[in-house]
XYZ file of C-alpha atoms in Angstrom:
576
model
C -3.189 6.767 41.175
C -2.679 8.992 44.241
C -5.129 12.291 43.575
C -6.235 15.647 45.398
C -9.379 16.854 44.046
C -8.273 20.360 43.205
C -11.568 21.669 40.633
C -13.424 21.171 38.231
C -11.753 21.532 35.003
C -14.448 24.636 34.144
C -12.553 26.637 37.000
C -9.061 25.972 35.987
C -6.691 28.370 34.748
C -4.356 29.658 32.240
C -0.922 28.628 32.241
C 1.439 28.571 28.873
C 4.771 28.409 29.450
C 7.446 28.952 27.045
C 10.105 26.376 26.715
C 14.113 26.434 25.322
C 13.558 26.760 21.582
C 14.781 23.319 19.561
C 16.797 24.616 16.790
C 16.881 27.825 15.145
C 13.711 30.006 14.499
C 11.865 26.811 16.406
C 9.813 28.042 18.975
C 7.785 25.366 21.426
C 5.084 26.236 23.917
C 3.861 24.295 26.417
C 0.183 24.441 27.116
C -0.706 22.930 30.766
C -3.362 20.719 31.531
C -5.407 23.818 33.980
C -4.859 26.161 31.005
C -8.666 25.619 29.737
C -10.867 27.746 27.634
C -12.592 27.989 24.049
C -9.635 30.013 22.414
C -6.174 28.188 20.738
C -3.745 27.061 23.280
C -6.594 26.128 25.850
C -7.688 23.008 26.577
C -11.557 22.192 26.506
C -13.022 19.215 28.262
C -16.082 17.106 27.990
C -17.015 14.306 29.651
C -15.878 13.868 32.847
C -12.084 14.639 34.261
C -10.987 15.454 37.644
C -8.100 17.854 38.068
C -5.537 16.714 40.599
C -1.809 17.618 42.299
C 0.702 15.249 42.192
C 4.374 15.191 42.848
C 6.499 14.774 39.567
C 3.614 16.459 37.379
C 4.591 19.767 35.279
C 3.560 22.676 37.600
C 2.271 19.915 40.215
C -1.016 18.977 38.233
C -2.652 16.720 36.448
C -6.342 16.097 34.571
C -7.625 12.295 34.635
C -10.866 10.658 33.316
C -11.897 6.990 32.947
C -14.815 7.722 32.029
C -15.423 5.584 27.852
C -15.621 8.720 25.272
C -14.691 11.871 27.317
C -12.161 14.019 25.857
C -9.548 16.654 25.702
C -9.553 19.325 23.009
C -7.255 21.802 22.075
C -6.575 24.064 18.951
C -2.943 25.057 18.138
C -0.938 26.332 15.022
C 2.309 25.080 14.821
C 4.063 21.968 13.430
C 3.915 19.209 15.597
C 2.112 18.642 19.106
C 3.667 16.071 21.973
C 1.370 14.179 24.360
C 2.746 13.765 28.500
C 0.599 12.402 30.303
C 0.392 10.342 34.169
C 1.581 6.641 33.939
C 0.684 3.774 36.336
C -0.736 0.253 36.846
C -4.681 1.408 36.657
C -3.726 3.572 33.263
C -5.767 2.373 30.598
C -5.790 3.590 26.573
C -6.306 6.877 24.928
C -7.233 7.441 21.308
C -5.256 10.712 20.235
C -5.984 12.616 16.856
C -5.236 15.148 14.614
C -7.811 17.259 12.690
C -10.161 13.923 12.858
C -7.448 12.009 11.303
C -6.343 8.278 12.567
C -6.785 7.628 16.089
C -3.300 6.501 17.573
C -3.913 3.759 20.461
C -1.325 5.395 23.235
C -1.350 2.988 26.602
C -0.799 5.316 29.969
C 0.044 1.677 31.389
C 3.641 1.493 33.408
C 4.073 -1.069 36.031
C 4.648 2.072 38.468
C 3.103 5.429 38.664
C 5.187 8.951 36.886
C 4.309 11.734 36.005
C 5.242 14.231 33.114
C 6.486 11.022 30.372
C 6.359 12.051 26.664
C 4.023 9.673 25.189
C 3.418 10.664 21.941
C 4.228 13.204 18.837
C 2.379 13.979 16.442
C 4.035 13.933 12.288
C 4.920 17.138 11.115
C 2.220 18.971 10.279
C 1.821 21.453 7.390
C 2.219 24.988 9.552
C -1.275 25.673 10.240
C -3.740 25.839 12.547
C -5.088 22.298 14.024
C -7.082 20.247 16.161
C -5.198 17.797 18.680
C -8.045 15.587 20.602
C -7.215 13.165 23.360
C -10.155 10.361 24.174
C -10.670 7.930 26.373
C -11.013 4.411 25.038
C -12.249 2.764 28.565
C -9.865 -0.143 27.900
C -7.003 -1.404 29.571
C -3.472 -3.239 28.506
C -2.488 -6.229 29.697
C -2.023 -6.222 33.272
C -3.520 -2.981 34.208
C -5.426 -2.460 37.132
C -7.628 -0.131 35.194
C -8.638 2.189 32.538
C -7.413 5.778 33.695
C -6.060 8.291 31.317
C -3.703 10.922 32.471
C -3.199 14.266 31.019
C -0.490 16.718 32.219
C 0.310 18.846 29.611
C 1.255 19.160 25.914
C 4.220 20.955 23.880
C 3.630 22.673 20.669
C 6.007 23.066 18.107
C 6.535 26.066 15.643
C 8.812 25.024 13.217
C 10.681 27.822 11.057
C 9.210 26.457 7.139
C 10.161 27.790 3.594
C 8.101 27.011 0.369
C 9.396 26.346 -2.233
C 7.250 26.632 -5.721
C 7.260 24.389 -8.808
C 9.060 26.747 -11.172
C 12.412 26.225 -8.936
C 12.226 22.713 -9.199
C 14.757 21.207 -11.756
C 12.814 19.012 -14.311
C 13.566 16.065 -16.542
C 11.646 14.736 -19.350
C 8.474 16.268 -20.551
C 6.899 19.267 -18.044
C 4.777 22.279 -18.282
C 4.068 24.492 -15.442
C 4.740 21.764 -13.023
C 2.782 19.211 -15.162
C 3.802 16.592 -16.903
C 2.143 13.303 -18.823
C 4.706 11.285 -19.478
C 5.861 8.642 -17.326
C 9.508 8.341 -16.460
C 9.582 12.352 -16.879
C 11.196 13.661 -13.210
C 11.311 16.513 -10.886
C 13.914 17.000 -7.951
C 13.964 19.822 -5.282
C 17.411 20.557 -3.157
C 16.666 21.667 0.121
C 17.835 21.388 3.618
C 15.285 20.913 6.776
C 14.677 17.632 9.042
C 11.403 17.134 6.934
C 9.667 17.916 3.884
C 5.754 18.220 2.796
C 4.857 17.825 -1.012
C 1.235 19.638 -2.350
C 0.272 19.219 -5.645
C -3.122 19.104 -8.109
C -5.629 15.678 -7.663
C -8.154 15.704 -10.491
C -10.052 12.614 -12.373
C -7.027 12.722 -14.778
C -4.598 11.859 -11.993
C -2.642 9.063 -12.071
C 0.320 8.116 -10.166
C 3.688 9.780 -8.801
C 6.537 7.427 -6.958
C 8.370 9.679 -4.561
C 12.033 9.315 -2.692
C 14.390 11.298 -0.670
C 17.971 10.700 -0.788
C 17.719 7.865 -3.480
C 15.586 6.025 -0.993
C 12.938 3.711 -1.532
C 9.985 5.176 -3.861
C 6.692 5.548 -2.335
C 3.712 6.339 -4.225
C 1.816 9.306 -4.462
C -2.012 9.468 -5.922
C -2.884 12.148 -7.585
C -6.325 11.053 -8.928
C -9.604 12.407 -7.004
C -13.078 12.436 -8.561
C -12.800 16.564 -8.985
C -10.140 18.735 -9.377
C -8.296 19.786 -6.039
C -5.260 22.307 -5.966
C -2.862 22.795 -3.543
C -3.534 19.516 -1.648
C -1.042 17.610 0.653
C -0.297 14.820 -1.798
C 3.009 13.601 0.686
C 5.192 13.870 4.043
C 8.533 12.801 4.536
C 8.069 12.404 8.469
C 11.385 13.394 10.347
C 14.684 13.216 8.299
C 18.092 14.249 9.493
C 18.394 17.888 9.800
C 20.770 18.515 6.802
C 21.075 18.496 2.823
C 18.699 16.530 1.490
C 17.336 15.624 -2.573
C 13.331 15.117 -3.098
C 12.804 13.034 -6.288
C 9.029 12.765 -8.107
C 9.078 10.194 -11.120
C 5.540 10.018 -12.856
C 3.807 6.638 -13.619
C 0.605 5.736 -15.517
C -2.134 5.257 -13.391
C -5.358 3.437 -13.635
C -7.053 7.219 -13.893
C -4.704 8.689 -16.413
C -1.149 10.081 -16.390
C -1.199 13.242 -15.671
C 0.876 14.349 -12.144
C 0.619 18.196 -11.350
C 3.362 19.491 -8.515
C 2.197 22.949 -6.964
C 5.185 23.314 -4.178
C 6.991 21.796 -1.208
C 6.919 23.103 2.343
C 10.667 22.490 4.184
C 10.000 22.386 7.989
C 13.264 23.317 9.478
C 13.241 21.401 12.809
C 10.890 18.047 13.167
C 10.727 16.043 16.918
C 10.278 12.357 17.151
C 8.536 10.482 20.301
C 11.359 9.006 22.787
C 11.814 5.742 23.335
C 12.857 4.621 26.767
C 14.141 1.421 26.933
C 15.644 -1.235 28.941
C 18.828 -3.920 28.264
C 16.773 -6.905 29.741
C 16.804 -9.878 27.203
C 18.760 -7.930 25.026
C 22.717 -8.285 23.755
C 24.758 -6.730 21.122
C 23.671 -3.376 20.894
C 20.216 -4.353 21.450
C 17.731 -2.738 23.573
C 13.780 -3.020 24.552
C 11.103 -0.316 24.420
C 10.450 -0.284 28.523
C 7.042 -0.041 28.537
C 6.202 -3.029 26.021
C 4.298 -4.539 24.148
C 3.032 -2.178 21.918
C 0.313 -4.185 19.907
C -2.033 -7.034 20.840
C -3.590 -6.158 24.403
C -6.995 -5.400 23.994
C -6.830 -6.373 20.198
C -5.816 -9.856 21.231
C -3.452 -12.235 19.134
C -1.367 -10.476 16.928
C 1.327 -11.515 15.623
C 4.548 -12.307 12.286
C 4.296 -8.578 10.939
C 5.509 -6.625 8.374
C 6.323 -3.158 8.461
C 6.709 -0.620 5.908
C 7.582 3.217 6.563
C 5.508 5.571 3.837
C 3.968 8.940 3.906
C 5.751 10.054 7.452
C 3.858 6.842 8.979
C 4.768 3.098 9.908
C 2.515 0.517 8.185
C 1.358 -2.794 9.498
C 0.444 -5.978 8.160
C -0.090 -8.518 10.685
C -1.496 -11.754 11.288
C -4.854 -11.102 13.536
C -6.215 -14.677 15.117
C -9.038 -14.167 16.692
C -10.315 -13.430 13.073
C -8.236 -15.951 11.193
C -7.103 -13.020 8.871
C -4.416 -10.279 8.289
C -4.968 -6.971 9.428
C -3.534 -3.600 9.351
C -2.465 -1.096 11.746
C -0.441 2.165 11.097
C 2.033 4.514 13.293
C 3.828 7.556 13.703
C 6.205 6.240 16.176
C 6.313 2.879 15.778
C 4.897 2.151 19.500
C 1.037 4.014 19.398
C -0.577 1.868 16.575
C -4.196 2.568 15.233
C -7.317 -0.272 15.830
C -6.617 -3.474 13.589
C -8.923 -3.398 10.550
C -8.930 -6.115 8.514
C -7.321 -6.590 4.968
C -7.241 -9.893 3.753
C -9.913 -12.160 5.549
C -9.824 -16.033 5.154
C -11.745 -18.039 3.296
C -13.461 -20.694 4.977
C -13.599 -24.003 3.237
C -10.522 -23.851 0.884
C -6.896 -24.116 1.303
C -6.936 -20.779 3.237
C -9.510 -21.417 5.882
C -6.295 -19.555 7.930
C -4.603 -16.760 6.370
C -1.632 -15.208 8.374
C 2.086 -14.256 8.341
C 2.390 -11.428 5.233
C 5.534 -10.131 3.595
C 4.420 -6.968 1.795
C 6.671 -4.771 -0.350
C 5.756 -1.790 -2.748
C 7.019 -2.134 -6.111
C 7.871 0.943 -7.670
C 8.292 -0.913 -11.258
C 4.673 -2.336 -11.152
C 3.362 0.270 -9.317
C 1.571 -2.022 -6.699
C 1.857 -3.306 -3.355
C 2.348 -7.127 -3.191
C 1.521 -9.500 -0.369
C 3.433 -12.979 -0.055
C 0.875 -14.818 2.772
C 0.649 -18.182 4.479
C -2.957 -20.027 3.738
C -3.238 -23.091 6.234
C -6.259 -26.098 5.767
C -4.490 -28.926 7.323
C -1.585 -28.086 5.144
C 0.343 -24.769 4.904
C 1.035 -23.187 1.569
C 1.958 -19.626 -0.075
C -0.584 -17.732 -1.539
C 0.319 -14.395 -3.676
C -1.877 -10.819 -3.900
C -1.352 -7.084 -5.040
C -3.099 -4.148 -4.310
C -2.624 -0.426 -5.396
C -2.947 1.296 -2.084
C -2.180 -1.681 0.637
C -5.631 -2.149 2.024
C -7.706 -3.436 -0.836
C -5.996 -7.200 -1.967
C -6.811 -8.778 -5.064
C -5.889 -13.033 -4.843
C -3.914 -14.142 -7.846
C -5.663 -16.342 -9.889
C -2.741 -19.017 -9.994
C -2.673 -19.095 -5.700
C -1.339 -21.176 -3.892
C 1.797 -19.818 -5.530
C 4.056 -22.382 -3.527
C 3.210 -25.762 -1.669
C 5.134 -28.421 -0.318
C 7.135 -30.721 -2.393
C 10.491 -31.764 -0.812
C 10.185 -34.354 2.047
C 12.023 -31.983 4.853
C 9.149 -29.143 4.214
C 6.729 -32.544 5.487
C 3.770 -30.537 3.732
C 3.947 -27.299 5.376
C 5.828 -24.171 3.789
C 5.105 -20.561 5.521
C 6.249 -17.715 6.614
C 7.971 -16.216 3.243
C 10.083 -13.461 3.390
C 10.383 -11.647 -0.060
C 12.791 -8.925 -1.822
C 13.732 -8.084 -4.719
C 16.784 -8.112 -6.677
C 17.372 -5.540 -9.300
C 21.058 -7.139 -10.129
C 19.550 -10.591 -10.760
C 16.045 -9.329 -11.476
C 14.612 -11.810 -9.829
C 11.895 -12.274 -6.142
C 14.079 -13.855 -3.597
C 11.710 -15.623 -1.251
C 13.150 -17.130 2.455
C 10.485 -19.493 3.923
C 10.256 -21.916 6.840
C 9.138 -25.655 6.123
C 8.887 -28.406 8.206
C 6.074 -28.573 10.253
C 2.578 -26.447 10.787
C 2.882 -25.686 14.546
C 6.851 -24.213 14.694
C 8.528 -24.781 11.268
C 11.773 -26.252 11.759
C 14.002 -24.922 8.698
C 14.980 -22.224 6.585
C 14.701 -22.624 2.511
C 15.231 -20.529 -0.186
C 13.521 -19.673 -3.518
C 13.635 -17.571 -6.871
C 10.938 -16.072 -9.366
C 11.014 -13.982 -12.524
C 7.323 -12.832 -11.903
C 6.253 -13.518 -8.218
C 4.240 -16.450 -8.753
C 6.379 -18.937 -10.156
C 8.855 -20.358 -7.873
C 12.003 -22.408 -8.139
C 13.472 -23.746 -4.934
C 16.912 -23.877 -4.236
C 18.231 -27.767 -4.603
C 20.531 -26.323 -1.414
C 17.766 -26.351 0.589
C 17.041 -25.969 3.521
C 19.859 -23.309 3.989
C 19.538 -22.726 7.435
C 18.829 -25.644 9.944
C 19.098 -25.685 13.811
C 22.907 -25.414 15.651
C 22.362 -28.198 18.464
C 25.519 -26.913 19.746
C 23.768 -24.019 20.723
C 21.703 -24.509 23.321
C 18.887 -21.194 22.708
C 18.098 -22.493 18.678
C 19.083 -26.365 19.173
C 15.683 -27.517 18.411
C 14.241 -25.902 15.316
C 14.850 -22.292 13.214
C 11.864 -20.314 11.435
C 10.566 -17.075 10.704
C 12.839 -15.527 8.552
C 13.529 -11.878 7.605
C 16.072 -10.570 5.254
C 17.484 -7.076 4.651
C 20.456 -6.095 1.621
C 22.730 -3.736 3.197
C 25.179 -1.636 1.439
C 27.903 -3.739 2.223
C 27.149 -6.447 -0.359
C 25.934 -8.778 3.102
C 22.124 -10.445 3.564
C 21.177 -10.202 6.946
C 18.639 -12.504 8.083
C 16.880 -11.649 11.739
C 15.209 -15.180 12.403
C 13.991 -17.615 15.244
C 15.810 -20.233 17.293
C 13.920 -22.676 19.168
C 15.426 -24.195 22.409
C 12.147 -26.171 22.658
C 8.649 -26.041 20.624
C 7.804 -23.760 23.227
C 10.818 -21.478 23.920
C 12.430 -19.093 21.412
C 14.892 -16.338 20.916
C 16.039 -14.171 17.836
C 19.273 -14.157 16.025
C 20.947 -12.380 13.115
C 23.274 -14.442 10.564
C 24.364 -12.918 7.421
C 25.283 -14.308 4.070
C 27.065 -13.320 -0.055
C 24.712 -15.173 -1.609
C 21.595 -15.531 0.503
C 22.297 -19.679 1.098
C 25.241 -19.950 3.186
C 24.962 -18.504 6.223
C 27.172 -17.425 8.827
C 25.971 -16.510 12.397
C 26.712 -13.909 14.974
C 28.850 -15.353 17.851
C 26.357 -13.166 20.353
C 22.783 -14.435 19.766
C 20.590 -14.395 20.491
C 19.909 -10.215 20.227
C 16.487 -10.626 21.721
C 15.414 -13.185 23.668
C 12.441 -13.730 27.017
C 12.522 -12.150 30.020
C 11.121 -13.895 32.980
C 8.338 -12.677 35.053
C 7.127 -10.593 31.804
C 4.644 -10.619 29.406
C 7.071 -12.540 26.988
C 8.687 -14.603 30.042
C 8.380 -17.929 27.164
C 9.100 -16.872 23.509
C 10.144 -14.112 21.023
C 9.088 -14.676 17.508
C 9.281 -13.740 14.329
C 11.341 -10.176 13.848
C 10.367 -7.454 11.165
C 13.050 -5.075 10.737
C 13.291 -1.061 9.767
C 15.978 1.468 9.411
C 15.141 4.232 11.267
C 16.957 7.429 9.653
C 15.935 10.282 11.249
C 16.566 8.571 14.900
C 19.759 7.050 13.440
C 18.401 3.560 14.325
C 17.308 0.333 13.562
C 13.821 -0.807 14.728
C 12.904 -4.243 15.276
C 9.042 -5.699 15.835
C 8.515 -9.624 17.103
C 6.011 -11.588 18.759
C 6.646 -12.212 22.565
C 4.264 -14.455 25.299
C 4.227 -15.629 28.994
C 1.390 -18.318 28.216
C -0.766 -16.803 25.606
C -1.842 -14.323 23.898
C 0.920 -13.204 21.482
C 1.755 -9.496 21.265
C 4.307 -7.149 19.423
C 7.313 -5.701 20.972
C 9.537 -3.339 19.750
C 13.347 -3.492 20.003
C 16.039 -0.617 19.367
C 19.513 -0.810 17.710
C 21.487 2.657 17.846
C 23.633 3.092 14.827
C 24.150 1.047 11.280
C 26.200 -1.963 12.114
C 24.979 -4.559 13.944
C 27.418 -6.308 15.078
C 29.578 -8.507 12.854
């Protein structure tokens, strides 16, 4: 990057500048990078960071180190901080934090050097006083030149909040002071805000809470802890659309006990989300790319066939991790600045899942456990089942492999499952590709009462190749299904032109076998000269509300390694 040695950051000064406030009773400072000191609002520095001008920085300056473990520091109260920082070709990684919380992975890498980009947010934060800390990592993405980080300034939001206690809260079912017992009893709380925070009691009688907003999803909510702790932040709702909105607590038994305590619920009244620039390259109805992609993988190498959850204000990751033969986990705020890989579920060297790889993980609220649908691979491929109570910690059925190969099209291999379930049928729907270990070639389709026990379709396979078209002529895999409002099943999946060349499409379907396609496909497909100039894979697929979005991850290459991209869809439909 082009720098002027201006001083050392010991002799720079204070500059806070305040902004155009965001909404109503909102108020955002920005803090410069030369405003340094030991009080809030003032950046302190160790390590070592050279301060520098620069055309297209805020007030003409910027801080930069690339020097492994040195760090900014600064202490704010407010709601929310945002990251911009210097991007160019030798811009490495920075590890950013909150209070000591997860480190987000943010990549300063852009194929050409700007100043002033947003580059992260924080979630919304109860309205407090924090810690935001910015450190170098002394790695590198892809095809950077180097491992510079960039700092030019940060915003800090003070969002207008209003708490409201547990004796407002209308109640169903059995409750005292905010307590209840009994499962099924529930609790809902009116308010309107663009986010919500929920604090209750944790104590070694704790068990379990399943949250939702809206009618949403449930998520769960823990309320055991080994002694008793009041007022604790039990649950965020991350950004929602400023407006009316309905919080819903059900209580569940829990392997500690029953009892769920509420205490209150902060409303924040304006929450910010990280852009996301993007570009139209590779991209058709509607679609778009994030422009400064990929946004997993790099230093982490291989990773690839994810799925994504969004719970507690926070993406979650499952993803198949190959340099350790395993499935790891990542997690979010924005969907593009993921935490280190840790693994999850490692493999198991010597049986039928000396590979394990490509999850499909849903939370059930019914069961009150996560559950993990996973490929095992030892010369053949075959489905293996687990569950776990917070997402992290697996236990293997007992019955696994839950599914193998028994039709002569799925020629020993089935992977890849996709699973949902259906309330109206109360049964697991499972989509899964077949055909062949190193790109399946098919799409089939399977039921279950419990999970475990499968009965395949006699349909199958219910979605083969189109040789008329020339991008998925060859083979079709990877499948992932979403049930929209509209009665429709929309399956995002893979077309091969060749074994080595692939695109996504969408097709949708009544009944989940008989499919129709969109006329556009592919939506996402290579780009050449780029990091996925050969293939897109395998697509995981989100409704973003608050941005009013959809959000699509898949695996892209130019040679190897495979890494995740992240595609945007503005508005609901998607183009049928």
């Amino acid at each position: 990057m082009r720098r002027v040695l201006l001083a050392a950051p010991a002799l720079l000064g204070l500059l806070a500048v305040p902004v155009a406030a965001a909404g109503e009773r909102t108020r955002v400072s920005t803090v410069d990078d030369r405003m340094t000191g030991t009080g809030d609002n003032r950046f302190h520095y160790t390590g070592r960071w050279t301060s520098a001008a620069g055309d297209g920085y805020h007030r003409g300056t910027h801080s930069w180190s690339n020097q492994p473990g040195s760090s900014a520091e600064i202490r704010f109260t407010g709601t929310q901080i945002r990251l911009y920082g210097g991007t160019g070709p030798d811009a490495g990684v920075g590890r950013v934090s909150i209070d000591g919380g997860p480190a987000y992975e943010v990549d300063f890498h852009a194929p050409v050097h700007r100043g002033d980009v947003p580059l992260w947010t924080s979630e919304v934060l109860p309205s407090a006083r924090h810690t935001f800390k910015l450190t170098v990592a002394g790695v590198s993405g892809n095809a950077a030149a180097g491992t510079h980080v960039v700092l030019d300034r940060v915003d800090i939001v003070a969002a207008d909040t209003r708490r409201v206690g547990h004796e407002r809260f209308a109640y169903r079912g059995r409750w005292k002071g905010g307590r209840s017992d009994t499962p099924g009893s529930t609790l809902t709380v009116s308010f309107t805000g663009a986010a919500l925070n929920f604090y209750g009691v944790a104590g070694p009688r704790g068990g379990i809470g399943h949250v939702s907003v809206d009618g949403g999803p449930e998520e769960r909510v823990d309320f055991h802890a080994t002694s008793t702790v009041r007022n604790r932040l039990l649950w965020r709702s991350g950004p929602l659309r400023p407006a009316a909105h309905v919080f819903r607590l059900r209580a569940a038994a829990g392997p500690h006990g029953r009892r769920i305590t509420a205490g209150h619920v902060e409303v924040v009244g304006h929450a910010e989300t990280t852009p996301i620039p993007v570009v139209t390259t590779g991209t058709s109805t509607g679609w778009t790319k994030f422009a400064r992609n990929p946004v997993l993988g790099k230093s982490h190498g291989t990773a690839f066939d994810t799925s994504i959850l969004r719970e507690n204000g926070v993406y979650r990751m499952w993803f198949s991790w190959r340099p350790h033969r395993a499935i790891a986990y990542a997690q979010s705020v924005d969907g593009v600045s993921w935490t280190a890989p840790r693994i999850v579920l490692p493999s198991v060297g010597g049986t039928w899942e000396e590979w394990v790889n490509r999850p499909s993980v849903s939370y059930n609220a019914r069961l009150g456990v996560y559950q993990l649908w996973y490929t095992g691979i030892r010369d053949v491929a075959q489905v293996g089942y687990a569950t776990s109570t917070d997402g992290l910690t697996w236990r293997r059925s007992p019955r696994n492999p839950v599914m193998s190969a028994d039709a002569t099209w799925e020629n020993q291999m089935v992977l890849n499952p996709h699973v949902l379930w259906n309330p109206g049928l109360r049964r697991y729907q499972m989509w899964y590709a077949a055909g062949s270990g190193y790109e399946p070639k098919a799409i089939g389709y399977a039921t279950s009462a419990d999970g475990v026990t499968w009965v395949k379709s006699p349909r199958n396979p219910v979605l083969t190749a189109n040789p008329a078209m020339a991008w998925e002529r060859n083979r079709v895999s990877g499948p992932f299904v979403l049930r929209r409002p509209d009665g429709y099943y929309y399956m995002f999946y893979i077309g091969y032109a060749g074994a080595e060349h692939s695109a996504i499409g969408v097709a949708r379907s009544r009944d989940g076998l008989s499919w129709s396609r969109m006329p556009t496909n592919p939506v996402v497909a290579p780009v050449a000269g780029s990091w996925e100039c050969h293939a897109d894979y395998k697509p995981s697929v989100l409704w973003d509300t608050a941005a009013g979005s959809w959000k699509l991850w898949y695996n892209g290459r130019c040679g190897a390694p495979e890494q995740q991209g992240l595609a945007v869809h503005r508005g609901p439909a998607l183009g049928f």
